XYZ file of C-alpha atoms in Angstrom:
188
model
C 38.321 -46.619 -92.083
C 39.502 -49.372 -89.713
C 42.200 -51.724 -89.732
C 39.718 -54.484 -90.330
C 39.164 -52.983 -93.521
C 41.256 -53.757 -96.178
C 42.107 -50.249 -98.197
C 41.723 -52.907 -101.593
C 40.822 -56.079 -102.314
C 43.784 -57.641 -103.945
C 47.601 -55.117 -104.025
C 48.034 -55.984 -107.231
C 52.100 -57.981 -107.657
C 55.204 -55.162 -108.390
C 55.213 -57.132 -112.223
C 51.793 -56.269 -112.969
C 51.375 -52.398 -111.219
C 52.395 -50.576 -114.098
C 50.384 -53.367 -116.523
C 47.304 -52.449 -113.901
C 48.431 -48.369 -114.161
C 48.484 -48.122 -118.213
C 45.052 -49.894 -118.225
C 43.865 -47.077 -116.181
C 44.004 -44.374 -117.878
C 44.678 -43.211 -122.246
C 48.581 -44.568 -121.693
C 49.033 -45.331 -125.777
C 47.591 -42.057 -126.657
C 49.665 -40.118 -124.979
C 52.433 -41.176 -125.546
C 51.935 -40.698 -129.385
C 50.496 -37.179 -128.136
C 54.393 -36.542 -126.323
C 56.041 -37.997 -129.254
C 54.181 -35.972 -131.632
C 54.700 -33.083 -129.305
C 58.778 -33.188 -129.640
C 59.425 -32.594 -133.446
C 57.663 -30.218 -133.837
C 59.086 -28.514 -131.542
C 62.792 -29.726 -131.835
C 62.896 -28.516 -135.823
C 62.344 -24.766 -135.994
C 65.259 -24.476 -133.233
C 67.201 -27.762 -135.020
C 70.073 -28.184 -137.907
C 71.621 -30.625 -139.223
C 75.310 -30.735 -140.329
C 75.553 -33.303 -143.617
C 79.144 -33.383 -143.387
C 80.277 -29.631 -144.069
C 77.152 -28.452 -144.737
C 74.909 -26.751 -142.446
C 71.073 -27.424 -143.030
C 69.391 -24.551 -140.598
C 65.583 -25.548 -140.661
C 64.597 -22.208 -138.615
C 61.131 -20.149 -138.771
C 60.072 -16.857 -138.407
C 57.536 -18.910 -135.460
C 59.819 -20.460 -133.797
C 58.268 -19.315 -131.127
C 54.654 -21.053 -132.186
C 56.312 -24.287 -133.195
C 58.054 -24.031 -129.283
C 54.737 -23.786 -127.994
C 52.590 -26.357 -129.749
C 54.587 -28.965 -129.515
C 54.861 -27.698 -125.638
C 51.195 -27.852 -125.275
C 51.408 -31.191 -126.830
C 53.948 -33.175 -124.071
C 52.268 -31.124 -121.433
C 48.524 -32.787 -122.782
C 50.883 -36.429 -122.955
C 51.663 -36.111 -119.827
C 47.344 -34.948 -119.167
C 45.850 -37.655 -120.455
C 48.479 -40.289 -118.751
C 47.632 -38.439 -115.291
C 44.729 -36.674 -115.172
C 41.882 -39.506 -117.621
C 39.444 -37.393 -116.327
C 40.505 -34.541 -118.267
C 41.094 -37.473 -121.944
C 38.359 -35.999 -124.271
C 39.346 -32.017 -123.886
C 43.226 -33.267 -124.128
C 42.594 -35.206 -127.431
C 40.537 -32.878 -129.412
C 43.757 -29.926 -128.055
C 45.984 -32.282 -129.058
C 43.947 -32.502 -132.925
C 43.903 -28.780 -132.919
C 47.616 -27.839 -132.493
C 48.194 -30.902 -134.566
C 46.495 -28.896 -136.803
C 47.729 -25.554 -136.493
C 51.493 -26.938 -136.560
C 51.217 -27.387 -140.103
C 51.742 -23.850 -141.212
C 53.934 -23.049 -137.913
C 55.794 -25.675 -136.916
C 57.701 -26.312 -140.769
C 54.458 -29.143 -141.931
C 54.136 -29.973 -138.763
C 57.817 -31.612 -138.035
C 58.144 -32.735 -141.171
C 54.500 -34.756 -141.092
C 56.203 -36.868 -138.575
C 54.882 -34.820 -135.613
C 51.678 -34.178 -136.884
C 50.478 -37.804 -137.166
C 51.568 -38.868 -134.489
C 49.315 -35.803 -132.178
C 46.777 -36.310 -134.634
C 46.870 -40.259 -133.609
C 46.842 -39.281 -130.223
C 44.145 -36.754 -129.459
C 41.861 -38.751 -131.342
C 42.467 -41.788 -129.232
C 42.659 -40.214 -126.424
C 38.648 -38.283 -127.407
C 37.830 -42.084 -128.475
C 38.825 -43.712 -124.694
C 37.098 -45.297 -122.510
C 37.332 -46.887 -119.341
C 36.827 -50.211 -119.124
C 33.860 -51.571 -116.877
C 35.013 -52.702 -113.689
C 35.168 -57.078 -113.706
C 32.477 -58.732 -111.374
C 34.022 -61.610 -109.393
C 31.633 -65.085 -109.647
C 32.034 -66.947 -106.573
C 31.768 -70.420 -109.800
C 34.701 -72.378 -110.474
C 36.607 -72.510 -113.082
C 38.583 -75.421 -114.665
C 40.010 -73.550 -117.677
C 37.251 -73.778 -119.860
C 34.843 -71.019 -121.080
C 31.396 -72.169 -119.372
C 28.255 -72.311 -121.317
C 25.662 -70.105 -119.931
C 22.233 -71.438 -120.335
C 21.079 -67.228 -121.558
C 23.430 -68.380 -124.669
C 20.535 -70.824 -125.985
C 17.698 -68.519 -124.975
C 16.055 -66.470 -127.620
C 16.275 -63.355 -126.844
C 14.043 -61.898 -124.424
C 10.980 -58.680 -125.374
C 10.273 -57.209 -122.885
C 5.895 -56.245 -122.601
C 5.393 -52.873 -122.124
C 1.591 -52.507 -120.683
C -0.077 -50.221 -122.584
C -0.612 -46.404 -121.113
C -3.954 -46.400 -119.239
C -5.540 -42.266 -120.306
C -9.179 -42.103 -119.289
C -11.390 -41.926 -122.190
C -12.072 -38.218 -123.353
C -15.237 -36.878 -123.188
C -17.712 -34.241 -125.299
C -17.061 -30.961 -124.415
C -20.454 -30.044 -121.863
C -19.584 -26.725 -122.041
C -19.496 -24.301 -125.001
C -15.884 -22.866 -126.280
C -16.251 -18.490 -125.654
C -13.404 -16.322 -126.247
C -12.234 -17.190 -123.029
C -11.295 -20.825 -122.973
C -9.485 -23.208 -124.429
C -11.043 -25.713 -127.153
C -9.933 -28.782 -127.423
C -10.277 -28.986 -131.143
C -8.541 -26.887 -132.152
C -10.514 -23.383 -130.941
C -9.319 -20.015 -130.069
C -7.642 -19.478 -127.123
C -7.747 -15.875 -125.596
C -5.557 -14.419 -122.766
C -8.371 -12.016 -121.907
């Protein structure tokens, strides 16, 4: 690459860099998945204090809940920084959210479960935008009426396939030949 060829056509402005980064990956899916992982991982180890009373929600499956929560946070980061594996990360998030229901206090009191489930579904269904085609026509701020909008949809004419004419069999079928009309086929 020489110095005369620019690396990109346009460098985004400093204010738009985050916006461009966010639009090229399943940002909201990753955020929802990470938010879902926090209550799933925290609640089995956390406790709440109400005055002099302490409510502990510790379970025997606390380590499994911690692993599920950390995996959900990792999958959320994967959605952000490796968008090529978004479908795998989305399906894995959905499975982990479903597993968190019996393991982690009803999926982090249903809050973590719902966030992880929605984030996984958003990631699995996200698709990158098509590249923007640059047009040389100048715009005055008003949408242009295209001539294609008024035209009827064109139908594509497909030429009929040309098949050679089928001829009558010039020979009789024997035990070692195949008759075109569904006759016998012999291997020997």
